[in-house]
Amino acid sequence: MVTGAAGGLGRAVAAALHADGWSVLLTDVDPAAVAVAAAPLGGWSAALDVRDEDACAEIAATAASRGGLGLWVNNAGILVTGPSWEHDGPTRRRVLDVNALGAMNGTLAALAVMRGQGHGHVLNVVSLAGLVAAPGETVYAASKHALLAFSLGTLSDLRMAGYRRVHVSCLCPDGIWTPMLHDRLDDPGALASFTGSMLTPQRVAARAARLARRPRPVVSLPRWRGAQVRLLDALPRLAIGLTPLVRAVGRAGQRRQLRRVTSADPR
């Protein structure tokens, strides 16, 4: 089961899992778009707003109806950029409701089935922003930090309760060239997403499929970026002092990506 699967990374993850032999239920808030995405992958799709706890439980039961629920991927997410004080209350709540509480709803709905059957795997797409406070993406990073803490804490709770074959994994990729970033090439708030390796959805999806086969608590992509941002997270004074450098590197990354997009456009 993959959330936010109508396009972008979610669609790529669903395709990679299907190619790996999974029967995949694609879900999204846009039922028409997700039906199109599901057509070449077996045609199994459903509308789902991850903010709806009851709807997540119903989807978990639907997914399990074909012989059990082996994997639930919480991919649905939204990005807002800019200083934290520029976002109003409804915007902050929407980001947290989708990115953090929505993934919590999905995780718990899946675990209700997986604990009963004695096995299963929840894979949460977190982002490098869950490992370090990304300047310009403060509210987004806060939601991803919450998801990382919830995921790891839940995994520990499962082990303490004796569930050895029920897993929770966090995938933390660098910036991904999906519609989430397509209109951010001139956005100063999105600079952090362009400071490293701009990943393709297919590369991240391939790593997600490998993680589905071999669960691990936290996986960053690429690995060196995970080590880099963890170091900065451990040294907050240094990280804040490097903000001007982050701004310069991110702006250069935006320009580089713009050149790539422009050169790839046949027009």
mmCIF file with all atom_site columns, C-alpha atoms in Angstrom, residues 22-218:
data_model
loop_
_atom_site.group_PDB
_atom_site.id
_atom_site.type_symbol
_atom_site.label_atom_id
_atom_site.label_alt_id
_atom_site.label_comp_id
_atom_site.label_asym_id
_atom_site.label_entity_id
_atom_site.label_seq_id
_atom_site.pdbx_PDB_ins_code
_atom_site.Cartn_x
_atom_site.Cartn_y
_atom_site.Cartn_z
_atom_site.occupancy
_atom_site.B_iso_or_equiv
_atom_site.pdbx_formal_charge
_atom_site.auth_seq_id
_atom_site.auth_comp_id
_atom_site.auth_asym_id
_atom_site.auth_atom_id
_atom_site.pdbx_PDB_model_num
ATOM 1   C CA . TRP A 1 22  ? 4.343   -6.898  -4.905  1.00 0.00 ? 22  TRP A CA 1
ATOM 2   C CA . SER A 1 23  ? 0.614   -6.528  -5.459  1.00 0.00 ? 23  SER A CA 1
ATOM 3   C CA . VAL A 1 24  ? 0.352   -2.782  -4.879  1.00 0.00 ? 24  VAL A CA 1
ATOM 4   C CA . LEU A 1 25  ? -2.636  -0.712  -3.792  1.00 0.00 ? 25  LEU A CA 1
ATOM 5   C CA . LEU A 1 26  ? -2.063  2.883   -4.896  1.00 0.00 ? 26  LEU A CA 1
ATOM 6   C CA . THR A 1 27  ? -3.871  5.607   -2.937  1.00 0.00 ? 27  THR A CA 1
ATOM 7   C CA . ASP A 1 28  ? -4.120  9.370   -3.230  1.00 0.00 ? 28  ASP A CA 1
ATOM 8   C CA . VAL A 1 29  ? -6.482  12.238  -2.468  1.00 0.00 ? 29  VAL A CA 1
ATOM 9   C CA . ASP A 1 30  ? -7.079  12.467  -6.243  1.00 0.00 ? 30  ASP A CA 1
ATOM 10  C CA . PRO A 1 31  ? -8.971  9.270   -7.172  1.00 0.00 ? 31  PRO A CA 1
ATOM 11  C CA . ALA A 1 32  ? -8.933  9.915   -10.927 1.00 0.00 ? 32  ALA A CA 1
ATOM 12  C CA . ALA A 1 33  ? -5.186  10.571  -11.074 1.00 0.00 ? 33  ALA A CA 1
ATOM 13  C CA . VAL A 1 34  ? -4.305  7.576   -8.925  1.00 0.00 ? 34  VAL A CA 1
ATOM 14  C CA . ALA A 1 35  ? -6.502  5.314   -11.058 1.00 0.00 ? 35  ALA A CA 1
ATOM 15  C CA . VAL A 1 36  ? -4.472  6.376   -14.098 1.00 0.00 ? 36  VAL A CA 1
ATOM 16  C CA . ALA A 1 37  ? -1.223  5.684   -12.232 1.00 0.00 ? 37  ALA A CA 1
ATOM 17  C CA . ALA A 1 38  ? -2.474  2.253   -11.127 1.00 0.00 ? 38  ALA A CA 1
ATOM 18  C CA . ALA A 1 39  ? -3.669  1.128   -14.573 1.00 0.00 ? 39  ALA A CA 1
ATOM 19  C CA . PRO A 1 40  ? -0.306  -0.315  -15.768 1.00 0.00 ? 40  PRO A CA 1
ATOM 20  C CA . LEU A 1 41  ? 0.380   -1.802  -12.315 1.00 0.00 ? 41  LEU A CA 1
ATOM 21  C CA . GLY A 1 42  ? -2.672  -4.001  -11.976 1.00 0.00 ? 42  GLY A CA 1
ATOM 22  C CA . GLY A 1 43  ? -5.299  -1.303  -11.664 1.00 0.00 ? 43  GLY A CA 1
ATOM 23  C CA . TRP A 1 44  ? -5.680  -1.469  -7.861  1.00 0.00 ? 44  TRP A CA 1
ATOM 24  C CA . SER A 1 45  ? -6.294  2.028   -6.490  1.00 0.00 ? 45  SER A CA 1
ATOM 25  C CA . ALA A 1 46  ? -8.404  3.932   -3.993  1.00 0.00 ? 46  ALA A CA 1
ATOM 26  C CA . ALA A 1 47  ? -9.000  7.468   -2.781  1.00 0.00 ? 47  ALA A CA 1
ATOM 27  C CA . LEU A 1 48  ? -7.397  8.227   0.578   1.00 0.00 ? 48  LEU A CA 1
ATOM 28  C CA . ASP A 1 49  ? -6.902  11.384  2.619   1.00 0.00 ? 49  ASP A CA 1
ATOM 29  C CA . VAL A 1 50  ? -4.254  10.366  5.136   1.00 0.00 ? 50  VAL A CA 1
ATOM 30  C CA . ARG A 1 51  ? -5.589  12.927  7.601   1.00 0.00 ? 51  ARG A CA 1
ATOM 31  C CA . ASP A 1 52  ? -8.668  10.715  8.043   1.00 0.00 ? 52  ASP A CA 1
ATOM 32  C CA . GLU A 1 53  ? -7.833  8.099   10.676  1.00 0.00 ? 53  GLU A CA 1
ATOM 33  C CA . ASP A 1 54  ? -10.926 5.975   9.970   1.00 0.00 ? 54  ASP A CA 1
ATOM 34  C CA . ALA A 1 55  ? -10.254 6.024   6.230   1.00 0.00 ? 55  ALA A CA 1
ATOM 35  C CA . CYS A 1 56  ? -6.707  4.758   6.837   1.00 0.00 ? 56  CYS A CA 1
ATOM 36  C CA . ALA A 1 57  ? -8.101  1.883   8.905   1.00 0.00 ? 57  ALA A CA 1
ATOM 37  C CA . GLU A 1 58  ? -10.541 1.005   6.121   1.00 0.00 ? 58  GLU A CA 1
ATOM 38  C CA . ILE A 1 59  ? -7.778  1.032   3.506   1.00 0.00 ? 59  ILE A CA 1
ATOM 39  C CA . ALA A 1 60  ? -5.623  -1.210  5.706   1.00 0.00 ? 60  ALA A CA 1
ATOM 40  C CA . ALA A 1 61  ? -8.477  -3.715  5.861   1.00 0.00 ? 61  ALA A CA 1
ATOM 41  C CA . THR A 1 62  ? -8.940  -3.481  2.090   1.00 0.00 ? 62  THR A CA 1
ATOM 42  C CA . ALA A 1 63  ? -5.233  -4.046  1.465   1.00 0.00 ? 63  ALA A CA 1
ATOM 43  C CA . ALA A 1 64  ? -5.219  -7.016  3.839   1.00 0.00 ? 64  ALA A CA 1
ATOM 44  C CA . SER A 1 65  ? -8.213  -8.598  2.109   1.00 0.00 ? 65  SER A CA 1
ATOM 45  C CA . ARG A 1 66  ? -5.955  -10.119 -0.568  1.00 0.00 ? 66  ARG A CA 1
ATOM 46  C CA . GLY A 1 67  ? -4.095  -12.409 1.767   1.00 0.00 ? 67  GLY A CA 1
ATOM 47  C CA . GLY A 1 68  ? -2.504  -10.058 4.261   1.00 0.00 ? 68  GLY A CA 1
ATOM 48  C CA . LEU A 1 69  ? -0.762  -6.692  4.456   1.00 0.00 ? 69  LEU A CA 1
ATOM 49  C CA . GLY A 1 70  ? 2.978   -7.026  3.959   1.00 0.00 ? 70  GLY A CA 1
ATOM 50  C CA . LEU A 1 71  ? 4.056   -3.440  3.361   1.00 0.00 ? 71  LEU A CA 1
ATOM 51  C CA . TRP A 1 72  ? 2.612   0.027   3.938   1.00 0.00 ? 72  TRP A CA 1
ATOM 52  C CA . VAL A 1 73  ? 4.492   3.005   2.491   1.00 0.00 ? 73  VAL A CA 1
ATOM 53  C CA . ASN A 1 74  ? 3.682   6.437   3.930   1.00 0.00 ? 74  ASN A CA 1
ATOM 54  C CA . ASN A 1 75  ? 4.772   8.712   1.102   1.00 0.00 ? 75  ASN A CA 1
ATOM 55  C CA . ALA A 1 76  ? 2.106   11.442  0.981   1.00 0.00 ? 76  ALA A CA 1
ATOM 56  C CA . GLY A 1 77  ? 3.522   14.831  1.929   1.00 0.00 ? 77  GLY A CA 1
ATOM 57  C CA . ILE A 1 78  ? 3.424   18.561  1.255   1.00 0.00 ? 78  ILE A CA 1
ATOM 58  C CA . LEU A 1 79  ? 6.136   21.229  1.297   1.00 0.00 ? 79  LEU A CA 1
ATOM 59  C CA . VAL A 1 80  ? 5.910   24.858  2.358   1.00 0.00 ? 80  VAL A CA 1
ATOM 60  C CA . THR A 1 81  ? 8.911   27.159  2.368   1.00 0.00 ? 81  THR A CA 1
ATOM 61  C CA . GLY A 1 82  ? 9.925   30.454  3.882   1.00 0.00 ? 82  GLY A CA 1
ATOM 62  C CA . PRO A 1 83  ? 10.518  31.763  7.409   1.00 0.00 ? 83  PRO A CA 1
ATOM 63  C CA . SER A 1 84  ? 8.377   30.081  10.037  1.00 0.00 ? 84  SER A CA 1
ATOM 64  C CA . TRP A 1 85  ? 6.741   33.372  11.029  1.00 0.00 ? 85  TRP A CA 1
ATOM 65  C CA . GLU A 1 86  ? 5.355   33.813  7.520   1.00 0.00 ? 86  GLU A CA 1
ATOM 66  C CA . HIS A 1 87  ? 3.084   30.778  7.766   1.00 0.00 ? 87  HIS A CA 1
ATOM 67  C CA . ASP A 1 88  ? -0.322  31.196  9.338   1.00 0.00 ? 88  ASP A CA 1
ATOM 68  C CA . GLY A 1 89  ? -1.888  28.693  11.716  1.00 0.00 ? 89  GLY A CA 1
ATOM 69  C CA . PRO A 1 90  ? -3.925  26.810  9.093   1.00 0.00 ? 90  PRO A CA 1
ATOM 70  C CA . THR A 1 91  ? -0.814  26.344  6.940   1.00 0.00 ? 91  THR A CA 1
ATOM 71  C CA . ARG A 1 92  ? 1.236   24.983  9.825   1.00 0.00 ? 92  ARG A CA 1
ATOM 72  C CA . ARG A 1 93  ? -1.596  22.633  10.813  1.00 0.00 ? 93  ARG A CA 1
ATOM 73  C CA . ARG A 1 94  ? -1.996  21.397  7.236   1.00 0.00 ? 94  ARG A CA 1
ATOM 74  C CA . VAL A 1 95  ? 1.701   20.501  6.952   1.00 0.00 ? 95  VAL A CA 1
ATOM 75  C CA . LEU A 1 96  ? 1.715   18.714  10.299  1.00 0.00 ? 96  LEU A CA 1
ATOM 76  C CA . ASP A 1 97  ? -1.627  17.024  9.602   1.00 0.00 ? 97  ASP A CA 1
ATOM 77  C CA . VAL A 1 98  ? -0.388  15.499  6.340   1.00 0.00 ? 98  VAL A CA 1
ATOM 78  C CA . ASN A 1 99  ? 3.322   14.922  6.920   1.00 0.00 ? 99  ASN A CA 1
ATOM 79  C CA . ALA A 1 100 ? 3.295   13.891  10.579  1.00 0.00 ? 100 ALA A CA 1
ATOM 80  C CA . LEU A 1 101 ? -0.209  12.986  11.754  1.00 0.00 ? 101 LEU A CA 1
ATOM 81  C CA . GLY A 1 102 ? -1.175  11.533  8.370   1.00 0.00 ? 102 GLY A CA 1
ATOM 82  C CA . ALA A 1 103 ? 1.818   9.202   8.419   1.00 0.00 ? 103 ALA A CA 1
ATOM 83  C CA . MET A 1 104 ? 1.032   8.334   12.029  1.00 0.00 ? 104 MET A CA 1
ATOM 84  C CA . ASN A 1 105 ? -2.523  7.435   10.996  1.00 0.00 ? 105 ASN A CA 1
ATOM 85  C CA . GLY A 1 106 ? -1.201  5.197   8.253   1.00 0.00 ? 106 GLY A CA 1
ATOM 86  C CA . THR A 1 107 ? 1.405   3.584   10.478  1.00 0.00 ? 107 THR A CA 1
ATOM 87  C CA . LEU A 1 108 ? -1.080  2.752   13.207  1.00 0.00 ? 108 LEU A CA 1
ATOM 88  C CA . ALA A 1 109 ? -3.698  1.489   10.754  1.00 0.00 ? 109 ALA A CA 1
ATOM 89  C CA . ALA A 1 110 ? -1.108  -0.801  9.201   1.00 0.00 ? 110 ALA A CA 1
ATOM 90  C CA . LEU A 1 111 ? 0.199   -1.988  12.554  1.00 0.00 ? 111 LEU A CA 1
ATOM 91  C CA . ALA A 1 112 ? -3.298  -2.897  13.714  1.00 0.00 ? 112 ALA A CA 1
ATOM 92  C CA . VAL A 1 113 ? -3.300  -5.476  10.905  1.00 0.00 ? 113 VAL A CA 1
ATOM 93  C CA . MET A 1 114 ? 0.377   -6.436  11.073  1.00 0.00 ? 114 MET A CA 1
ATOM 94  C CA . ARG A 1 115 ? 0.416   -7.063  14.800  1.00 0.00 ? 115 ARG A CA 1
ATOM 95  C CA . GLY A 1 116 ? -2.536  -9.384  14.360  1.00 0.00 ? 116 GLY A CA 1
ATOM 96  C CA . GLN A 1 117 ? -0.913  -11.360 11.563  1.00 0.00 ? 117 GLN A CA 1
ATOM 97  C CA . GLY A 1 118 ? 2.481   -11.327 13.296  1.00 0.00 ? 118 GLY A CA 1
ATOM 98  C CA . HIS A 1 119 ? 4.517   -9.749  10.503  1.00 0.00 ? 119 HIS A CA 1
ATOM 99  C CA . GLY A 1 120 ? 4.697   -6.717  8.221   1.00 0.00 ? 120 GLY A CA 1
ATOM 100 C CA . HIS A 1 121 ? 6.674   -3.609  7.410   1.00 0.00 ? 121 HIS A CA 1
ATOM 101 C CA . VAL A 1 122 ? 5.847   0.105   7.526   1.00 0.00 ? 122 VAL A CA 1
ATOM 102 C CA . LEU A 1 123 ? 8.145   2.249   5.388   1.00 0.00 ? 123 LEU A CA 1
ATOM 103 C CA . ASN A 1 124 ? 7.954   5.969   6.111   1.00 0.00 ? 124 ASN A CA 1
ATOM 104 C CA . VAL A 1 125 ? 9.393   8.410   3.573   1.00 0.00 ? 125 VAL A CA 1
ATOM 105 C CA . VAL A 1 126 ? 10.906  11.033  5.854   1.00 0.00 ? 126 VAL A CA 1
ATOM 106 C CA . SER A 1 127 ? 13.540  13.191  4.017   1.00 0.00 ? 127 SER A CA 1
ATOM 107 C CA . LEU A 1 128 ? 16.921  14.508  5.074   1.00 0.00 ? 128 LEU A CA 1
ATOM 108 C CA . ALA A 1 129 ? 14.880  17.350  6.606   1.00 0.00 ? 129 ALA A CA 1
ATOM 109 C CA . GLY A 1 130 ? 13.967  14.840  9.303   1.00 0.00 ? 130 GLY A CA 1
ATOM 110 C CA . LEU A 1 131 ? 17.637  14.605  10.301  1.00 0.00 ? 131 LEU A CA 1
ATOM 111 C CA . VAL A 1 132 ? 18.552  18.295  10.381  1.00 0.00 ? 132 VAL A CA 1
ATOM 112 C CA . ALA A 1 133 ? 16.694  21.614  10.609  1.00 0.00 ? 133 ALA A CA 1
ATOM 113 C CA . ALA A 1 134 ? 16.747  22.808  6.997   1.00 0.00 ? 134 ALA A CA 1
ATOM 114 C CA . PRO A 1 135 ? 16.757  26.633  6.750   1.00 0.00 ? 135 PRO A CA 1
ATOM 115 C CA . GLY A 1 136 ? 13.821  27.928  4.753   1.00 0.00 ? 136 GLY A CA 1
ATOM 116 C CA . GLU A 1 137 ? 11.894  24.689  5.259   1.00 0.00 ? 137 GLU A CA 1
ATOM 117 C CA . THR A 1 138 ? 11.388  24.995  9.005   1.00 0.00 ? 138 THR A CA 1
ATOM 118 C CA . VAL A 1 139 ? 7.757   23.867  9.300   1.00 0.00 ? 139 VAL A CA 1
ATOM 119 C CA . TYR A 1 140 ? 8.319   21.044  6.817   1.00 0.00 ? 140 TYR A CA 1
ATOM 120 C CA . ALA A 1 141 ? 11.428  19.928  8.729   1.00 0.00 ? 141 ALA A CA 1
ATOM 121 C CA . ALA A 1 142 ? 9.513   20.047  12.021  1.00 0.00 ? 142 ALA A CA 1
ATOM 122 C CA . SER A 1 143 ? 6.881   17.709  10.584  1.00 0.00 ? 143 SER A CA 1
ATOM 123 C CA . LYS A 1 144 ? 9.557   15.307  9.345   1.00 0.00 ? 144 LYS A CA 1
ATOM 124 C CA . HIS A 1 145 ? 11.427  15.381  12.669  1.00 0.00 ? 145 HIS A CA 1
ATOM 125 C CA . ALA A 1 146 ? 8.153   14.406  14.329  1.00 0.00 ? 146 ALA A CA 1
ATOM 126 C CA . LEU A 1 147 ? 7.683   11.517  11.908  1.00 0.00 ? 147 LEU A CA 1
ATOM 127 C CA . LEU A 1 148 ? 11.223  10.238  12.475  1.00 0.00 ? 148 LEU A CA 1
ATOM 128 C CA . ALA A 1 149 ? 10.794  10.286  16.262  1.00 0.00 ? 149 ALA A CA 1
ATOM 129 C CA . PHE A 1 150 ? 7.405   8.592   16.018  1.00 0.00 ? 150 PHE A CA 1
ATOM 130 C CA . SER A 1 151 ? 8.740   5.897   13.689  1.00 0.00 ? 151 SER A CA 1
ATOM 131 C CA . LEU A 1 152 ? 11.778  4.991   15.782  1.00 0.00 ? 152 LEU A CA 1
ATOM 132 C CA . GLY A 1 153 ? 9.830   5.149   19.024  1.00 0.00 ? 153 GLY A CA 1
ATOM 133 C CA . THR A 1 154 ? 7.128   2.912   17.579  1.00 0.00 ? 154 THR A CA 1
ATOM 134 C CA . LEU A 1 155 ? 9.749   0.409   16.413  1.00 0.00 ? 155 LEU A CA 1
ATOM 135 C CA . SER A 1 156 ? 11.157  0.290   19.946  1.00 0.00 ? 156 SER A CA 1
ATOM 136 C CA . ASP A 1 157 ? 7.636   -0.158  21.337  1.00 0.00 ? 157 ASP A CA 1
ATOM 137 C CA . LEU A 1 158 ? 7.080   -3.085  18.977  1.00 0.00 ? 158 LEU A CA 1
ATOM 138 C CA . ARG A 1 159 ? 10.264  -4.775  20.138  1.00 0.00 ? 159 ARG A CA 1
ATOM 139 C CA . MET A 1 160 ? 9.405   -4.249  23.806  1.00 0.00 ? 160 MET A CA 1
ATOM 140 C CA . ALA A 1 161 ? 5.989   -5.781  23.147  1.00 0.00 ? 161 ALA A CA 1
ATOM 141 C CA . GLY A 1 162 ? 7.615   -8.837  21.582  1.00 0.00 ? 162 GLY A CA 1
ATOM 142 C CA . TYR A 1 163 ? 6.879   -8.159  17.907  1.00 0.00 ? 163 TYR A CA 1
ATOM 143 C CA . ARG A 1 164 ? 10.088  -9.256  16.179  1.00 0.00 ? 164 ARG A CA 1
ATOM 144 C CA . ARG A 1 165 ? 8.732   -9.610  12.656  1.00 0.00 ? 165 ARG A CA 1
ATOM 145 C CA . VAL A 1 166 ? 6.935   -6.272  12.426  1.00 0.00 ? 166 VAL A CA 1
ATOM 146 C CA . HIS A 1 167 ? 9.264   -3.533  11.166  1.00 0.00 ? 167 HIS A CA 1
ATOM 147 C CA . VAL A 1 168 ? 9.266   0.238   10.791  1.00 0.00 ? 168 VAL A CA 1
ATOM 148 C CA . SER A 1 169 ? 11.803  1.864   8.461   1.00 0.00 ? 169 SER A CA 1
ATOM 149 C CA . CYS A 1 170 ? 12.565  5.497   7.634   1.00 0.00 ? 170 CYS A CA 1
ATOM 150 C CA . LEU A 1 171 ? 13.868  6.486   4.207   1.00 0.00 ? 171 LEU A CA 1
ATOM 151 C CA . CYS A 1 172 ? 15.557  9.908   4.246   1.00 0.00 ? 172 CYS A CA 1
ATOM 152 C CA . PRO A 1 173 ? 16.387  11.031  0.706   1.00 0.00 ? 173 PRO A CA 1
ATOM 153 C CA . ASP A 1 174 ? 18.010  14.252  -0.440  1.00 0.00 ? 174 ASP A CA 1
ATOM 154 C CA . GLY A 1 175 ? 16.052  16.595  -2.726  1.00 0.00 ? 175 GLY A CA 1
ATOM 155 C CA . ILE A 1 176 ? 14.046  14.738  -5.385  1.00 0.00 ? 176 ILE A CA 1
ATOM 156 C CA . TRP A 1 177 ? 13.169  16.218  -8.759  1.00 0.00 ? 177 TRP A CA 1
ATOM 157 C CA . THR A 1 178 ? 9.391   15.806  -8.535  1.00 0.00 ? 178 THR A CA 1
ATOM 158 C CA . PRO A 1 179 ? 6.506   18.283  -8.883  1.00 0.00 ? 179 PRO A CA 1
ATOM 159 C CA . MET A 1 180 ? 7.127   19.227  -5.240  1.00 0.00 ? 180 MET A CA 1
ATOM 160 C CA . LEU A 1 181 ? 10.268  21.083  -6.396  1.00 0.00 ? 181 LEU A CA 1
ATOM 161 C CA . HIS A 1 182 ? 9.460   21.871  -10.032 1.00 0.00 ? 182 HIS A CA 1
ATOM 162 C CA . ASP A 1 183 ? 8.290   25.398  -9.189  1.00 0.00 ? 183 ASP A CA 1
ATOM 163 C CA . ARG A 1 184 ? 10.987  26.056  -6.582  1.00 0.00 ? 184 ARG A CA 1
ATOM 164 C CA . LEU A 1 185 ? 13.927  26.957  -8.819  1.00 0.00 ? 185 LEU A CA 1
ATOM 165 C CA . ASP A 1 186 ? 13.662  30.638  -7.873  1.00 0.00 ? 186 ASP A CA 1
ATOM 166 C CA . ASP A 1 187 ? 12.381  30.094  -4.331  1.00 0.00 ? 187 ASP A CA 1
ATOM 167 C CA . PRO A 1 188 ? 14.915  31.251  -1.706  1.00 0.00 ? 188 PRO A CA 1
ATOM 168 C CA . GLY A 1 189 ? 13.055  29.210  0.898   1.00 0.00 ? 189 GLY A CA 1
ATOM 169 C CA . ALA A 1 190 ? 13.796  25.976  -0.955  1.00 0.00 ? 190 ALA A CA 1
ATOM 170 C CA . LEU A 1 191 ? 17.566  26.457  -1.165  1.00 0.00 ? 191 LEU A CA 1
ATOM 171 C CA . ALA A 1 192 ? 18.273  23.602  1.251   1.00 0.00 ? 192 ALA A CA 1
ATOM 172 C CA . SER A 1 193 ? 16.674  21.093  -1.107  1.00 0.00 ? 193 SER A CA 1
ATOM 173 C CA . PHE A 1 194 ? 19.226  21.984  -3.790  1.00 0.00 ? 194 PHE A CA 1
ATOM 174 C CA . THR A 1 195 ? 22.414  21.822  -1.692  1.00 0.00 ? 195 THR A CA 1
ATOM 175 C CA . GLY A 1 196 ? 23.225  18.175  -2.417  1.00 0.00 ? 196 GLY A CA 1
ATOM 176 C CA . SER A 1 197 ? 22.490  15.527  -5.004  1.00 0.00 ? 197 SER A CA 1
ATOM 177 C CA . MET A 1 198 ? 19.240  16.126  -6.887  1.00 0.00 ? 198 MET A CA 1
ATOM 178 C CA . LEU A 1 199 ? 17.779  12.646  -7.029  1.00 0.00 ? 199 LEU A CA 1
ATOM 179 C CA . THR A 1 200 ? 15.411  11.123  -9.548  1.00 0.00 ? 200 THR A CA 1
ATOM 180 C CA . PRO A 1 201 ? 12.190  9.507   -8.290  1.00 0.00 ? 201 PRO A CA 1
ATOM 181 C CA . GLN A 1 202 ? 13.344  6.239   -9.852  1.00 0.00 ? 202 GLN A CA 1
ATOM 182 C CA . ARG A 1 203 ? 16.583  6.174   -7.850  1.00 0.00 ? 203 ARG A CA 1
ATOM 183 C CA . VAL A 1 204 ? 14.752  6.768   -4.582  1.00 0.00 ? 204 VAL A CA 1
ATOM 184 C CA . ALA A 1 205 ? 12.079  4.236   -5.521  1.00 0.00 ? 205 ALA A CA 1
ATOM 185 C CA . ALA A 1 206 ? 14.740  1.608   -6.203  1.00 0.00 ? 206 ALA A CA 1
ATOM 186 C CA . ARG A 1 207 ? 16.186  2.216   -2.736  1.00 0.00 ? 207 ARG A CA 1
ATOM 187 C CA . ALA A 1 208 ? 12.701  1.973   -1.236  1.00 0.00 ? 208 ALA A CA 1
ATOM 188 C CA . ALA A 1 209 ? 12.206  -1.418  -2.923  1.00 0.00 ? 209 ALA A CA 1
ATOM 189 C CA . ARG A 1 210 ? 15.509  -2.645  -1.477  1.00 0.00 ? 210 ARG A CA 1
ATOM 190 C CA . LEU A 1 211 ? 14.511  -1.355  1.937   1.00 0.00 ? 211 LEU A CA 1
ATOM 191 C CA . ALA A 1 212 ? 11.218  -3.208  1.617   1.00 0.00 ? 212 ALA A CA 1
ATOM 192 C CA . ARG A 1 213 ? 13.202  -6.423  1.158   1.00 0.00 ? 213 ARG A CA 1
ATOM 193 C CA . ARG A 1 214 ? 15.618  -5.687  3.999   1.00 0.00 ? 214 ARG A CA 1
ATOM 194 C CA . PRO A 1 215 ? 14.156  -3.405  6.706   1.00 0.00 ? 215 PRO A CA 1
ATOM 195 C CA . ARG A 1 216 ? 16.458  -0.978  8.510   1.00 0.00 ? 216 ARG A CA 1
ATOM 196 C CA . PRO A 1 217 ? 15.474  1.712   11.035  1.00 0.00 ? 217 PRO A CA 1
ATOM 197 C CA . VAL A 1 218 ? 16.949  4.674   9.112   1.00 0.00 ? 218 VAL A CA 1
#
